[in-house]
Coordinates of C-alpha atoms in Angstrom, one line a residue:
Chain A
M1 CA 211.9 274.8 196.1
T2 CA 209.3 275.5 193.5
P3 CA 206.2 277.1 195.0
V4 CA 203.1 274.9 195.0
K5 CA 200.3 276.0 192.7
V6 CA 196.6 276.5 193.7
F7 CA 194.2 276.7 190.7
G8 CA 191.2 278.9 191.1
P9 CA 190.5 282.5 192.3
A10 CA 191.6 283.3 195.8
Q11 CA 188.2 284.8 196.6
S12 CA 186.4 281.5 196.0
T13 CA 185.5 279.9 199.3
N14 CA 187.1 276.5 198.7
V15 CA 190.2 278.0 197.2
A16 CA 190.5 280.3 200.2
R17 CA 190.3 277.2 202.4
V18 CA 193.5 275.9 200.9
L19 CA 195.2 279.3 200.9
L20 CA 194.5 279.6 204.6
C21 CA 196.4 276.3 205.3
L22 CA 199.3 277.5 203.2
E23 CA 199.4 280.8 205.0
E24 CA 199.3 279.1 208.4
V25 CA 202.4 277.0 207.6
G26 CA 204.2 279.7 205.8
A27 CA 204.6 277.8 202.5
E28 CA 205.4 279.5 199.3
Y29 CA 202.6 279.3 196.8
E30 CA 201.2 280.7 193.5
V31 CA 197.6 281.2 192.7
V32 CA 196.7 280.4 189.1
N33 CA 193.3 281.8 188.0
V34 CA 190.7 279.6 186.4
D35 CA 188.4 281.7 184.2
F36 CA 184.8 280.4 184.7
T37 CA 183.5 282.9 182.1
V38 CA 185.2 281.0 179.3
M39 CA 184.4 277.6 180.9
E40 CA 188.1 277.1 181.7
H41 CA 187.1 274.8 184.6
K42 CA 185.7 272.3 182.0
S43 CA 188.7 272.5 179.7
P44 CA 190.7 269.3 179.1
E45 CA 193.7 270.9 180.8
H46 CA 191.8 271.7 184.0
L47 CA 190.0 268.3 183.9
K48 CA 193.4 266.7 184.1
R49 CA 193.9 268.4 187.4
N50 CA 190.4 268.0 188.8
P51 CA 188.3 265.4 186.9
F52 CA 185.1 266.9 188.3
G53 CA 185.8 270.2 186.7
Q54 CA 185.8 272.1 190.0
I55 CA 188.1 274.4 191.9
P56 CA 190.4 274.3 193.7
A57 CA 193.0 272.0 192.1
F58 CA 196.5 271.8 193.4
Q59 CA 200.0 270.9 192.1
D60 CA 203.1 270.1 194.1
G61 CA 205.7 269.0 191.6
D62 CA 204.2 266.1 189.8
L63 CA 201.5 265.5 192.4
Y64 CA 198.1 266.8 191.5
L65 CA 195.3 266.9 194.1
F66 CA 191.7 268.1 194.3
E67 CA 189.0 268.4 197.0
S68 CA 189.9 271.4 199.2
R69 CA 190.0 269.6 202.6
A70 CA 192.2 266.8 201.2
I71 CA 194.5 269.5 199.8
G72 CA 194.5 271.3 203.1
K73 CA 195.5 268.2 205.0
Y74 CA 198.3 267.4 202.6
I75 CA 199.7 270.9 203.1
L76 CA 199.4 270.7 206.9
R77 CA 201.0 267.3 207.0
K78 CA 203.9 268.2 204.7
Y79 CA 204.7 271.6 206.3
K80 CA 204.0 270.7 209.8
T81 CA 206.2 272.2 212.5
R82 CA 206.1 272.2 216.3
E83 CA 204.4 275.7 216.1
A84 CA 202.1 274.8 213.2
D85 CA 200.5 271.4 214.0
L86 CA 197.0 271.8 212.9
L87 CA 196.0 268.2 212.4
R88 CA 197.5 266.8 215.7
E89 CA 198.1 263.4 214.1
G90 CA 200.7 262.5 216.8
N91 CA 197.9 262.3 219.3
L92 CA 195.0 259.8 218.6
R93 CA 192.5 261.6 220.7
E94 CA 193.3 265.1 219.5
A95 CA 193.4 264.0 215.8
A96 CA 190.0 262.3 216.3
M97 CA 188.5 265.6 217.6
V98 CA 189.9 267.5 214.6
D99 CA 188.3 264.9 212.3
V100 CA 185.0 265.1 214.1
W101 CA 184.7 268.9 213.9
T102 CA 186.0 268.9 210.3
E103 CA 183.1 266.6 209.4
V104 CA 180.7 268.7 211.4
E105 CA 181.8 271.7 209.4
T106 CA 181.2 269.9 206.2
H107 CA 177.9 268.2 207.0
Q108 CA 176.2 270.4 209.6
Y109 CA 177.6 273.9 209.6
N110 CA 178.3 274.4 205.9
S111 CA 174.9 273.0 204.8
A112 CA 173.2 275.6 207.0
I113 CA 175.4 278.6 206.3
S114 CA 176.3 278.3 202.6
P115 CA 172.7 278.6 201.2
I116 CA 172.5 282.0 203.0
V117 CA 175.8 283.1 201.4
Y118 CA 174.6 281.9 198.0
E119 CA 171.1 283.4 198.2
C120 CA 172.2 286.8 199.7
I121 CA 175.4 287.4 197.9
I122 CA 176.5 285.0 195.1
N123 CA 173.2 284.5 193.3
P124 CA 172.1 288.1 193.0
A125 CA 175.5 289.6 192.4
M126 CA 177.1 287.0 190.2
R127 CA 174.3 285.0 188.6
G128 CA 171.5 287.6 188.4
I129 CA 169.2 285.2 190.3
P130 CA 167.1 286.9 193.0
T131 CA 167.3 285.9 196.6
N132 CA 165.1 283.0 197.5
Q133 CA 163.9 284.2 200.9
K134 CA 162.3 280.9 201.8
V135 CA 165.7 279.1 201.5
V136 CA 167.3 281.8 203.5
D137 CA 164.8 281.6 206.3
E138 CA 165.0 277.8 206.5
S139 CA 168.8 277.9 206.5
A140 CA 168.8 280.6 209.2
E141 CA 166.7 278.3 211.4
K142 CA 169.0 275.4 210.8
L143 CA 172.0 277.6 211.5
K144 CA 170.6 278.7 214.9
K145 CA 170.3 275.0 215.9
V146 CA 173.9 274.3 214.8
L147 CA 175.1 277.4 216.6
E148 CA 173.5 276.2 219.8
V149 CA 175.6 273.1 219.7
Y150 CA 178.7 275.2 218.9
E151 CA 177.9 277.5 221.8
A152 CA 177.8 274.5 224.2
R153 CA 181.1 273.2 222.8
L154 CA 182.9 276.5 222.8
S155 CA 181.8 277.1 226.4
Q156 CA 183.9 274.0 227.3
S157 CA 187.0 274.6 225.1
T158 CA 188.7 277.5 223.4
Y159 CA 188.6 275.9 220.0
L160 CA 186.5 273.2 218.5
A161 CA 188.8 270.2 218.8
G162 CA 190.1 271.3 222.2
D163 CA 192.2 274.1 223.6
F164 CA 194.3 274.3 220.5
V165 CA 193.5 275.9 217.1
S166 CA 193.2 273.3 214.4
F167 CA 192.2 272.6 210.8
A168 CA 188.7 272.1 212.1
D169 CA 188.4 275.8 213.1
L170 CA 190.2 277.1 210.0
N171 CA 187.7 275.3 207.7
H172 CA 184.9 277.6 209.0
F173 CA 186.6 280.8 207.8
P174 CA 185.7 281.2 204.1
Y175 CA 181.9 280.8 204.2
T176 CA 181.6 282.5 207.6
F177 CA 183.6 285.5 206.3
Y178 CA 181.1 286.1 203.5
F179 CA 178.2 285.3 205.8
M180 CA 179.3 288.2 208.0
G181 CA 178.6 290.5 205.1
T182 CA 175.0 289.5 204.9
P183 CA 172.2 291.0 207.0
Y184 CA 172.2 287.7 209.0
A185 CA 175.6 288.3 210.7
S186 CA 173.8 289.4 213.8
L187 CA 172.6 285.8 214.4
F188 CA 176.0 285.2 216.0
D189 CA 175.3 287.8 218.7
S190 CA 173.0 285.3 220.5
Y191 CA 176.0 282.9 220.9
P192 CA 178.7 284.8 222.8
H193 CA 181.2 282.0 222.9
V194 CA 180.8 281.4 219.1
K195 CA 181.2 285.1 218.5
A196 CA 184.4 285.2 220.6
W197 CA 185.8 282.2 218.8
W198 CA 185.1 283.8 215.5
E199 CA 186.9 287.0 216.6
R200 CA 189.9 284.9 217.7
L201 CA 190.0 283.4 214.3
M202 CA 189.7 286.8 212.6
A203 CA 192.7 288.0 214.6
R204 CA 195.1 285.4 213.2
P205 CA 197.6 287.0 210.8
S206 CA 196.9 284.4 208.2
V207 CA 193.2 285.0 208.4
K208 CA 193.6 288.8 208.2
K209 CA 195.8 288.4 205.1
L210 CA 193.2 286.3 203.3
A211 CA 190.3 288.5 204.5
A212 CA 192.0 291.5 202.8
V213 CA 192.2 289.5 199.6
M214 CA 188.6 288.4 199.8
A215 CA 187.1 291.7 201.0
P216 CA 187.4 293.8 197.8
Q217 CA 185.5 291.1 196.0
G218 CA 182.9 291.1 198.7
A219 CA 182.7 294.9 198.7
V220 CA 182.0 294.9 195.0
I221 CA 179.3 292.3 195.4
F222 CA 177.8 294.0 198.4
K223 CA 177.7 297.3 196.5
L224 CA 175.8 295.7 193.7
Q225 CA 173.0 294.8 196.2
Chain B
M1 CA 190.8 246.6 227.4
A2 CA 187.0 247.1 227.2
P3 CA 185.6 246.7 223.7
M4 CA 184.5 249.8 221.9
K5 CA 180.8 250.5 221.7
V6 CA 179.0 251.6 218.6
Y7 CA 175.5 253.0 219.0
G8 CA 172.9 252.9 216.2
W9 CA 170.9 250.7 213.9
V10 CA 173.0 248.3 211.8
V11 CA 170.9 248.9 208.6
S12 CA 172.1 252.5 208.4
P13 CA 174.8 253.1 205.7
W14 CA 176.6 255.4 208.1
M15 CA 176.6 252.8 210.8
A16 CA 177.7 250.1 208.4
R17 CA 180.6 252.3 207.3
V18 CA 181.9 252.2 210.9
L19 CA 181.2 248.5 211.3
V20 CA 183.3 247.7 208.2
A21 CA 186.1 249.8 209.6
L22 CA 186.0 247.9 212.9
E23 CA 185.9 244.6 211.2
E24 CA 188.9 245.5 208.9
A25 CA 190.8 246.8 211.8
G26 CA 190.2 243.6 213.8
A27 CA 189.0 245.7 216.7
E28 CA 186.9 244.3 219.5
Y29 CA 183.5 246.1 219.6
E30 CA 180.0 245.8 220.7
V31 CA 176.9 247.2 218.9
V32 CA 174.4 249.0 221.2
P33 CA 171.3 248.8 219.1
M34 CA 169.0 251.8 219.0
S35 CA 165.6 252.3 217.5
R36 CA 165.1 254.9 214.8
S37 CA 161.3 254.5 214.7
G38 CA 161.3 254.8 218.5
G39 CA 163.2 258.1 218.3
D40 CA 166.1 256.8 220.5
H41 CA 168.5 259.3 218.7
R42 CA 166.5 262.2 219.9
R43 CA 166.4 261.2 223.6
P44 CA 168.5 263.2 226.1
E45 CA 170.9 260.3 226.8
H46 CA 171.8 260.1 223.1
L47 CA 172.0 263.9 222.7
A48 CA 174.6 263.8 225.5
R49 CA 176.7 261.6 223.3
N50 CA 176.0 263.4 220.0
P51 CA 174.4 266.8 220.3
F52 CA 173.3 266.6 216.6
G53 CA 171.1 263.6 217.5
E54 CA 172.6 261.3 214.9
I55 CA 174.1 257.8 214.6
P56 CA 176.5 256.2 214.7
V57 CA 178.4 257.1 217.8
L58 CA 181.5 255.4 219.0
E59 CA 182.6 255.2 222.6
D60 CA 186.2 254.1 223.2
G61 CA 186.7 254.4 227.0
D62 CA 186.0 258.0 227.8
L63 CA 186.3 259.2 224.2
T64 CA 183.0 259.7 222.4
L65 CA 183.1 260.3 218.6
Y66 CA 180.5 260.9 215.9
Q67 CA 180.4 261.5 212.1
S68 CA 180.9 258.1 210.5
R69 CA 184.0 259.1 208.4
A70 CA 185.7 260.7 211.5
I71 CA 185.0 257.5 213.5
A72 CA 186.4 255.3 210.7
R73 CA 189.5 257.5 210.5
Y74 CA 190.0 257.1 214.2
I75 CA 189.7 253.3 214.1
F76 CA 192.2 253.0 211.3
R77 CA 194.6 255.5 212.8
K78 CA 194.5 253.5 216.0
Y79 CA 194.8 250.0 214.6
K80 CA 195.8 250.0 210.9
P81 CA 197.1 253.4 209.8
E82 CA 198.0 251.9 206.4
F83 CA 194.3 252.0 205.5
L84 CA 194.7 255.8 205.6
G85 CA 198.1 255.8 203.8
L86 CA 199.7 256.7 207.1
G87 CA 202.2 255.0 209.4
E88 CA 205.2 252.9 208.2
G89 CA 204.9 252.2 204.6
G90 CA 202.6 255.1 204.1
S91 CA 203.6 258.3 202.4
L92 CA 202.5 262.0 202.0
E93 CA 201.3 261.1 198.5
E94 CA 199.3 258.0 199.5
S95 CA 197.6 259.6 202.5
A96 CA 196.7 262.6 200.3
M97 CA 195.1 260.3 197.7
V98 CA 193.1 258.5 200.5
D99 CA 191.9 261.9 201.7
V100 CA 191.0 263.0 198.1
W101 CA 188.9 259.9 197.3
L102 CA 187.3 259.9 200.8
D103 CA 186.1 263.4 200.1
V104 CA 185.0 262.4 196.6
E105 CA 183.0 259.6 198.2
A106 CA 181.2 262.0 200.5
H107 CA 180.8 265.0 198.1
Q108 CA 180.2 263.3 194.7
H109 CA 179.3 259.6 195.3
E110 CA 177.1 259.8 198.4
A111 CA 175.5 263.1 197.1
A112 CA 174.4 261.3 194.0
V113 CA 173.4 258.0 195.5
R114 CA 171.6 259.1 198.6
P115 CA 168.5 260.6 196.9
I116 CA 168.1 257.4 194.8
L117 CA 168.1 255.3 198.0
W118 CA 165.6 257.6 199.7
H119 CA 163.2 257.8 196.8
C120 CA 163.5 254.2 195.5
I121 CA 163.6 252.3 198.8
I122 CA 162.8 254.3 201.9
N123 CA 160.1 256.7 200.8
K124 CA 157.5 254.0 200.2
F125 CA 158.0 252.6 203.7
E126 CA 157.6 256.0 205.2
G127 CA 154.5 257.0 203.2
R128 CA 156.2 259.4 200.9
D129 CA 155.9 259.6 197.1
R130 CA 158.9 258.9 194.9
D131 CA 159.9 261.9 192.9
Q132 CA 161.0 260.4 189.6
G133 CA 162.5 263.7 188.5
V134 CA 164.9 263.7 191.4
V135 CA 165.8 260.1 190.8
D136 CA 166.5 260.7 187.1
E137 CA 168.7 263.7 187.9
S138 CA 170.6 261.8 190.5
V139 CA 171.1 258.8 188.2
R140 CA 172.5 261.2 185.6
K141 CA 174.8 262.8 188.2
L142 CA 175.9 259.3 189.3
E143 CA 176.8 258.3 185.7
K144 CA 179.1 261.3 185.4
V145 CA 180.7 260.4 188.7
L146 CA 181.2 256.8 187.7
G147 CA 182.8 258.0 184.5
V148 CA 185.5 259.7 186.6
Y149 CA 185.8 256.5 188.8
E150 CA 186.2 254.4 185.6
A151 CA 189.1 256.5 184.4
R152 CA 190.7 256.4 187.8
L153 CA 190.3 252.6 188.3
S154 CA 191.6 251.9 184.8
G155 CA 195.0 253.2 186.0
S156 CA 194.9 252.1 189.6
R157 CA 193.8 248.9 191.4
Y158 CA 192.1 250.8 194.2
L159 CA 191.1 254.5 194.4
A160 CA 194.1 255.8 196.4
G161 CA 196.6 253.5 194.7
D162 CA 197.5 249.8 194.6
R163 CA 196.3 248.9 198.1
I164 CA 192.9 249.1 199.5
S165 CA 192.1 252.0 201.8
L166 CA 189.3 253.6 203.7
A167 CA 188.5 255.5 200.5
D168 CA 187.4 252.3 198.9
L169 CA 185.7 250.8 202.0
S170 CA 183.7 254.0 202.6
H171 CA 181.7 253.4 199.5
F172 CA 180.5 249.9 200.4
S173 CA 177.4 250.8 202.5
N174 CA 175.7 253.2 200.1
M175 CA 176.6 251.0 197.1
R176 CA 175.1 248.0 198.8
Y177 CA 171.7 249.6 198.8
F178 CA 172.1 251.2 195.4
M179 CA 172.9 247.8 193.9
A180 CA 169.5 246.6 195.3
T181 CA 167.6 249.2 193.3
E182 CA 166.4 248.9 189.7
Y183 CA 169.3 251.2 188.7
A184 CA 172.0 248.7 189.6
G185 CA 172.6 248.0 185.9
V186 CA 174.0 251.6 185.5
V187 CA 177.3 250.1 186.8
D188 CA 177.6 247.7 183.9
A189 CA 178.8 250.5 181.6
Y190 CA 181.8 251.0 183.8
P191 CA 183.7 247.6 183.9
H192 CA 186.6 248.7 186.1
V193 CA 184.1 250.1 188.6
K194 CA 182.1 246.9 188.5
A195 CA 185.2 244.8 189.1
W196 CA 186.3 247.1 192.0
W197 CA 182.8 246.8 193.5
E198 CA 182.9 243.0 193.2
A199 CA 186.3 242.9 194.9
L200 CA 184.9 244.9 197.8
L201 CA 181.9 242.6 198.1
A202 CA 184.2 239.6 198.2
R203 CA 185.9 240.7 201.4
P204 CA 184.8 238.6 204.4
T205 CA 184.5 241.7 206.6
V206 CA 182.1 243.3 204.1
Q207 CA 180.1 240.1 203.8
K208 CA 179.8 240.0 207.6
V209 CA 178.5 243.6 207.9
M210 CA 176.2 243.1 204.9
A211 CA 174.4 240.3 206.7
G212 CA 172.8 242.9 208.9
M213 CA 171.7 245.0 205.9
P214 CA 168.6 243.6 204.2
P215 CA 167.9 245.3 200.9
D216 CA 164.7 246.8 202.3
F217 CA 166.5 248.5 205.1
G218 CA 164.5 246.3 207.5
F219 CA 161.2 248.0 206.7
G220 CA 159.8 245.2 204.5
S221 CA 159.4 241.5 204.9
S222 CA 162.6 241.1 206.8
G223 CA 160.6 242.7 209.6
N224 CA 163.6 244.3 211.3
I225 CA 162.4 247.9 211.3
P226 CA 165.2 250.2 212.3

């Protein structure tokens, strides 16, 4: 079977999101770089794969997909096994909880945590833009409120959608991984159930493998600070 | 079986997204109206349903759900999985396309339209100035997004393929308000988008939900302040 292709650098958060799903189901894949320095993401060839000129894009035979969470779901559905059932679509209630916490990650968690990653890491190291401390401080306050809700939830269940790991949990990995390299990582210390959940995720073989791929990039960026 | 309950104010685009799903699914439901200006969503009894203090919230027996697109997915999964490209007659490819265009709706379409709705309709009722710079930038972003939609809908009757899905229906509520602003004419440059929008509007389910959505969000002369 031809390996599926993921377009975009593995260290990019939304690309990593897709790779994590592939690793969890043990599917064969190939990462094809997209060179932003030469505007490759806006090239006609890439726009055919992702009409918004973004990454990731994905190819499985003659099926082209974009939007990292949609790609992730396709992968988890196609390669689902009894051991790797991360969407729980056979159970209405469980599937609903996976959907709820996937939306929460997108709309509540990510909107609080990603500005901190951008301001502390990506902007200074990759764009030469200094950290906007006001944005960081506001985001940190938002994040604390979100983490309070997560703390309450994870005091009741081992993972976000229930006592089973799911797509909802995995979606948190890429941005949180980079966040843990900022000075704000210690925010998690005030939320012991959240911290324990994060450590459970980090212990997963698929997560460790991706963390190793992402860390050197992070280390270069952190050194530049 | 007890009808499902939906908590919120019906003028909200997020609430309306869920109501359209319920109507299309033919599900029995009951709206439990809440007051936005009265701060009902911040009260302890609502925080017990949704710790993020937002609406809509769906209760189906002892299952409580929030986030409008998650609720809509649940409704279709339960009653009409074909609207998600799932179930009999669905396929891996079709369900993937529904997911793609549902995410596009959230990340590209809503992201561009929402500031326009806030600055052009809501701000004046809430005593805030309109920031024309933000509006202009959002309209430019929306035009780029609609360009992509035009290309898609030139090759496909609906966003995910030849049959209507949640991906299409999810656009209705924000579009309804956008089309009530002075920027509605922007859509004229995209004939396939315009035709697709008119097809959505023509659905009886959409008409029914729209009846609860006056173009002033209830703040103005319709007097039904949310």
